[in-house]
């Protein structure tokens, strides 16, 4: 069984002081990730250093940024480089989140450039793909996800592909209270695994963690994480509360202990 990665995207929530307080509480709940589980939390840029410092004593906890630029420097107001992210102590970065695509003109081409930059800098990219509700209703959701995957991984070697994480985000299930059923999540994750097999071969495809990123929470995580090709979650609101994030981590640990 593949190890789990339970990731949290804090989006535009929590300042540095609140971040430190969060980890103080979380340390009282989880001092180390369960066997077969890694944890990742992605705060705002201004809280990255605080998160890295406050989480240092928690075994199995990683810190990630929510975006990066594909250039090393330049006149790009408001952007951040891979080296700046690394300097904070973070080692992961989310790339191509649906909100970046929807509101900030992220394209498959920029996702590809950012993924290659993250890899060359030694950061682990969490590459996001997913369809809108209209695309699912039209029955083109597999086509949409395949296009995003193929373009996002263009020019990336098999060796580097194994260093990435892919998160499937059904956009219609983010912040809406809707969630893909476990069967829908598994169907798409199995499709993504098959596409990675076509791109890189079965051995590489089996090693790329596939996260479900559509409103996973403590109430539905157990069922979602029990699916064969769901290797974790990219969690939004439920990751802002230490106890609910801990519960999801615990479910992953229990499933791995049972099946790993």
Tab-separated table of C-alpha atoms in Angstrom:
chain	number	residue	atom	x	y	z
A	1	UNK	CA	0.000	0.000	0.000
A	2	UNK	CA	1.262	3.495	-0.862
A	3	UNK	CA	1.910	5.848	2.074
A	4	UNK	CA	-0.617	8.597	2.674
A	5	UNK	CA	-0.006	12.332	2.434
A	6	UNK	CA	-2.509	14.441	4.358
A	7	UNK	CA	-2.111	18.043	3.226
A	8	UNK	CA	-3.831	21.246	4.288
A	9	UNK	CA	-4.191	24.416	2.232
A	10	UNK	CA	-4.881	27.340	4.561
A	11	UNK	CA	-5.510	29.745	1.678
A	12	UNK	CA	-5.736	33.348	2.952
A	13	UNK	CA	-6.201	32.502	6.632
A	14	UNK	CA	-4.105	32.880	9.788
A	15	UNK	CA	-1.284	35.313	10.459
A	16	UNK	CA	2.074	34.338	11.973
A	17	UNK	CA	0.886	34.531	15.589
A	18	UNK	CA	-2.177	32.425	14.813
A	19	UNK	CA	0.036	29.952	12.972
A	20	UNK	CA	2.285	29.501	16.000
A	21	UNK	CA	-0.761	29.020	18.230
A	22	UNK	CA	-2.139	26.404	15.835
A	23	UNK	CA	1.025	24.324	16.018
A	24	UNK	CA	1.190	24.612	19.789
A	25	UNK	CA	-2.266	23.053	19.916
A	26	UNK	CA	-1.483	20.504	17.211
A	27	UNK	CA	1.672	19.336	19.003
A	28	UNK	CA	-0.516	18.415	21.932
A	29	UNK	CA	-2.555	16.177	19.636
A	30	UNK	CA	0.108	14.738	17.325
A	31	UNK	CA	3.824	14.628	18.137
A	32	UNK	CA	4.582	12.379	15.161
A	33	UNK	CA	2.748	11.253	12.046
A	34	UNK	CA	1.393	7.694	12.214
A	35	UNK	CA	3.294	4.976	10.387
A	36	UNK	CA	2.706	5.263	6.655
A	37	UNK	CA	1.494	8.864	6.833
A	38	UNK	CA	3.137	12.214	6.068
A	39	UNK	CA	1.584	15.578	6.898
A	40	UNK	CA	1.799	18.860	4.997
A	41	UNK	CA	0.399	22.275	5.862
A	42	UNK	CA	0.507	25.237	3.478
A	43	UNK	CA	0.004	28.622	5.172
A	44	UNK	CA	0.244	32.093	3.670
A	45	UNK	CA	3.653	33.353	2.543
A	46	UNK	CA	4.019	35.594	5.603
A	47	UNK	CA	3.452	32.633	7.924
A	48	UNK	CA	5.808	30.143	6.267
A	49	UNK	CA	8.772	30.805	8.547
A	50	UNK	CA	6.593	30.739	11.662
A	51	UNK	CA	5.061	27.439	10.513
A	52	UNK	CA	8.431	25.853	9.755
A	53	UNK	CA	9.819	26.869	13.136
A	54	UNK	CA	6.718	25.961	15.148
A	55	UNK	CA	6.347	22.541	13.493
A	56	UNK	CA	9.999	21.516	13.673
A	57	UNK	CA	9.410	19.175	16.615
A	58	UNK	CA	6.554	17.304	14.901
A	59	UNK	CA	7.923	14.225	13.132
A	60	UNK	CA	6.534	13.770	9.652
A	61	UNK	CA	5.251	17.340	9.273
A	62	UNK	CA	6.149	19.317	6.140
A	63	UNK	CA	5.455	22.944	5.308
A	64	UNK	CA	4.576	24.193	1.839
A	65	UNK	CA	3.802	27.405	-0.014
A	66	UNK	CA	0.617	27.984	-2.005
A	67	UNK	CA	2.253	29.261	-5.208
A	68	UNK	CA	5.579	30.293	-6.734
A	69	UNK	CA	6.919	32.086	-9.807
A	70	UNK	CA	8.831	30.222	-12.504
A	71	UNK	CA	11.569	32.872	-12.725
A	72	UNK	CA	14.416	33.258	-10.232
A	73	UNK	CA	14.110	37.055	-9.995
A	74	UNK	CA	12.699	40.023	-11.880
A	75	UNK	CA	10.049	42.718	-12.074
A	76	UNK	CA	7.163	40.524	-10.955
A	77	UNK	CA	5.404	42.518	-8.258
A	78	UNK	CA	3.726	40.397	-5.620
A	79	UNK	CA	5.382	37.132	-6.658
A	80	UNK	CA	7.730	34.798	-4.794
A	81	UNK	CA	10.591	32.584	-5.985
A	82	UNK	CA	11.428	28.971	-5.227
A	83	UNK	CA	14.577	29.996	-3.339
A	84	UNK	CA	12.593	32.457	-1.200
A	85	UNK	CA	10.241	29.640	-0.284
A	86	UNK	CA	13.107	27.303	0.590
A	87	UNK	CA	14.679	30.008	2.737
A	88	UNK	CA	11.644	29.892	5.036
A	89	UNK	CA	12.142	26.186	5.725
A	90	UNK	CA	9.291	25.017	3.476
A	91	UNK	CA	9.881	22.048	1.157
A	92	UNK	CA	6.612	21.733	-0.806
A	93	UNK	CA	4.593	24.070	-3.025
A	94	UNK	CA	1.046	23.908	-4.401
A	95	UNK	CA	0.906	24.587	-8.140
A	96	UNK	CA	-2.134	25.233	-10.324
A	97	UNK	CA	-4.767	25.283	-7.593
A	98	UNK	CA	-8.232	25.795	-9.074
A	99	UNK	CA	-8.495	29.232	-7.451
A	100	UNK	CA	-5.214	30.273	-9.092
A	101	UNK	CA	-6.532	29.024	-12.420
A	102	UNK	CA	-9.942	30.648	-11.952
A	103	UNK	CA	-8.994	34.037	-10.490
A	104	UNK	CA	-5.343	34.646	-11.426
A	105	UNK	CA	-5.058	33.403	-14.990
A	106	UNK	CA	-3.015	30.302	-14.197
A	107	UNK	CA	-2.702	28.192	-17.337
A	108	UNK	CA	-1.475	24.694	-18.122
A	109	UNK	CA	1.662	26.323	-19.544
A	110	UNK	CA	2.453	28.258	-16.347
A	111	UNK	CA	1.690	25.170	-14.270
A	112	UNK	CA	4.296	23.299	-16.311
A	113	UNK	CA	6.893	26.057	-15.917
A	114	UNK	CA	6.274	26.315	-12.181
A	115	UNK	CA	6.445	22.549	-11.731
A	116	UNK	CA	9.776	22.382	-13.532
A	117	UNK	CA	11.096	25.299	-11.458
A	118	UNK	CA	10.006	23.674	-8.198
A	119	UNK	CA	11.683	20.402	-9.156
A	120	UNK	CA	14.930	22.083	-10.169
A	121	UNK	CA	14.976	23.965	-6.855
A	122	UNK	CA	14.398	20.840	-4.767
A	123	UNK	CA	10.818	21.631	-3.775
A	124	UNK	CA	8.090	18.991	-4.013
A	125	UNK	CA	5.331	20.277	-6.303
A	126	UNK	CA	1.714	19.463	-5.496
A	127	UNK	CA	0.201	19.802	-8.968
A	128	UNK	CA	-3.555	20.416	-9.068
A	129	UNK	CA	-5.975	19.348	-11.796
A	130	UNK	CA	-9.761	19.216	-11.929
A	131	UNK	CA	-12.954	20.068	-13.758
A	132	UNK	CA	-15.746	22.590	-13.297
A	133	UNK	CA	-19.347	21.504	-12.764
A	134	UNK	CA	-20.336	22.402	-16.335
A	135	UNK	CA	-17.527	20.211	-17.675
A	136	UNK	CA	-18.657	17.259	-15.583
A	137	UNK	CA	-22.261	17.760	-16.667
A	138	UNK	CA	-21.112	17.745	-20.297
A	139	UNK	CA	-19.274	14.476	-19.689
A	140	UNK	CA	-15.875	15.897	-20.615
A	141	UNK	CA	-14.323	15.741	-17.137
A	142	UNK	CA	-11.866	12.996	-18.087
A	143	UNK	CA	-10.837	14.923	-21.183
A	144	UNK	CA	-10.292	18.103	-19.148
A	145	UNK	CA	-8.176	16.368	-16.518
A	146	UNK	CA	-6.107	14.510	-19.129
A	147	UNK	CA	-5.361	17.765	-20.952
A	148	UNK	CA	-4.242	19.455	-17.731
A	149	UNK	CA	-2.059	16.477	-16.806
A	150	UNK	CA	-0.369	16.078	-20.187
A	151	UNK	CA	0.355	19.798	-20.500
A	152	UNK	CA	1.381	20.150	-16.867
A	153	UNK	CA	3.932	17.320	-17.115
A	154	UNK	CA	5.271	18.130	-20.579
A	155	UNK	CA	9.058	17.799	-20.651
A	156	UNK	CA	9.222	16.333	-17.144
A	157	UNK	CA	11.226	13.123	-16.942
A	158	UNK	CA	10.035	9.929	-15.311
A	159	UNK	CA	12.589	10.426	-12.548
A	160	UNK	CA	11.259	13.891	-11.789
A	161	UNK	CA	7.612	12.834	-12.111
A	162	UNK	CA	8.176	10.467	-9.173
A	163	UNK	CA	9.130	13.500	-7.068
A	164	UNK	CA	5.759	15.161	-7.609
A	165	UNK	CA	2.351	14.892	-5.960
A	166	UNK	CA	-0.873	15.299	-7.929
A	167	UNK	CA	-4.098	16.580	-6.363
A	168	UNK	CA	-7.434	16.037	-8.073
A	169	UNK	CA	-9.815	18.903	-7.355
A	170	UNK	CA	-13.376	18.597	-8.592
A	171	UNK	CA	-13.892	22.370	-8.635
A	172	UNK	CA	-17.625	21.942	-8.099
A	173	UNK	CA	-16.866	20.360	-4.720
A	174	UNK	CA	-14.579	23.062	-3.299
A	175	UNK	CA	-16.129	25.395	-0.765
A	176	UNK	CA	-19.623	24.428	-1.904
A	177	UNK	CA	-20.412	21.812	0.702
A	178	UNK	CA	-20.598	19.279	-2.125
A	179	UNK	CA	-18.232	16.331	-2.223
A	180	UNK	CA	-17.538	13.775	-4.894
A	181	UNK	CA	-18.724	10.389	-3.755
A	182	UNK	CA	-15.985	7.905	-2.829
A	183	UNK	CA	-16.831	6.079	-6.061
A	184	UNK	CA	-16.475	9.266	-8.146
A	185	UNK	CA	-13.166	10.068	-6.458
A	186	UNK	CA	-11.836	6.561	-7.054
A	187	UNK	CA	-13.001	6.590	-10.681
A	188	UNK	CA	-11.058	9.771	-11.442
A	189	UNK	CA	-8.006	8.745	-9.425
A	190	UNK	CA	-7.882	5.410	-11.265
A	191	UNK	CA	-8.135	7.321	-14.562
A	192	UNK	CA	-5.271	9.612	-13.513
A	193	UNK	CA	-3.154	6.612	-12.506
A	194	UNK	CA	-3.808	5.046	-15.912
A	195	UNK	CA	-2.794	8.279	-17.660
A	196	UNK	CA	0.431	8.395	-15.659
A	197	UNK	CA	1.026	4.779	-16.702
A	198	UNK	CA	0.634	5.820	-20.334
A	199	UNK	CA	3.044	8.721	-19.838
A	200	UNK	CA	5.707	7.080	-17.684
A	201	UNK	CA	4.976	3.395	-17.178
A	202	UNK	CA	3.315	1.473	-14.373
A	203	UNK	CA	6.257	1.639	-11.966
A	204	UNK	CA	6.365	5.437	-11.973
A	205	UNK	CA	2.567	5.743	-11.928
A	206	UNK	CA	2.405	3.577	-8.830
A	207	UNK	CA	4.770	5.900	-6.963
A	208	UNK	CA	3.055	9.263	-7.586
A	209	UNK	CA	0.765	10.141	-4.666
A	210	UNK	CA	-2.736	11.122	-5.792
A	211	UNK	CA	-4.615	13.362	-3.366
A	212	UNK	CA	-8.323	14.094	-3.315
A	213	UNK	CA	-8.924	17.842	-3.060
A	214	UNK	CA	-12.666	18.388	-2.909
A	215	UNK	CA	-13.892	19.304	0.578
A	216	UNK	CA	-12.429	16.350	2.463
A	217	UNK	CA	-13.246	16.602	6.171
A	218	UNK	CA	-13.433	14.479	9.305
A	219	UNK	CA	-16.906	13.234	8.356
A	220	UNK	CA	-16.007	11.822	4.926
A	221	UNK	CA	-12.244	11.231	5.086
A	222	UNK	CA	-12.452	7.608	6.211
A	223	UNK	CA	-14.480	6.544	3.157
A	224	UNK	CA	-12.457	8.629	0.713
A	225	UNK	CA	-9.089	7.458	2.024
A	226	UNK	CA	-10.239	3.836	1.863
A	227	UNK	CA	-10.384	4.007	-1.948
A	228	UNK	CA	-7.613	2.100	-3.711
A	229	UNK	CA	-6.144	5.044	-5.634
A	230	UNK	CA	-6.752	7.838	-3.126
A	231	UNK	CA	-3.400	8.394	-1.416
A	232	UNK	CA	-4.384	11.331	0.771
A	233	UNK	CA	-6.134	14.665	0.697
A	234	UNK	CA	-5.547	18.319	-0.084
A	235	UNK	CA	-7.811	19.744	2.587
A	236	UNK	CA	-9.134	23.283	2.877
A	237	UNK	CA	-11.364	24.414	5.726
A	238	UNK	CA	-10.977	21.242	7.787
A	239	UNK	CA	-7.219	21.821	8.007
A	240	UNK	CA	-7.715	25.159	9.799
A	241	UNK	CA	-8.784	23.373	12.976
A	242	UNK	CA	-6.073	21.300	14.656
A	243	UNK	CA	-8.508	18.712	15.970
A	244	UNK	CA	-10.229	18.054	12.623
A	245	UNK	CA	-6.892	17.859	10.794
A	246	UNK	CA	-5.658	15.460	13.468
A	247	UNK	CA	-8.741	13.292	12.979
A	248	UNK	CA	-8.098	12.971	9.261
A	249	UNK	CA	-4.439	12.128	9.893
A	250	UNK	CA	-5.634	9.511	12.378
A	251	UNK	CA	-7.996	7.919	9.842
A	252	UNK	CA	-5.104	7.628	7.385
A	253	UNK	CA	-2.956	5.993	10.046
A	254	UNK	CA	-5.660	3.481	10.888
A	255	UNK	CA	-6.221	2.564	7.238
A	256	UNK	CA	-2.506	2.106	6.620
A	257	UNK	CA	-2.131	-0.013	9.766
A	258	UNK	CA	-4.974	-2.221	8.588
A	259	UNK	CA	-3.997	-2.574	4.952
A	260	UNK	CA	-0.344	-1.544	4.692
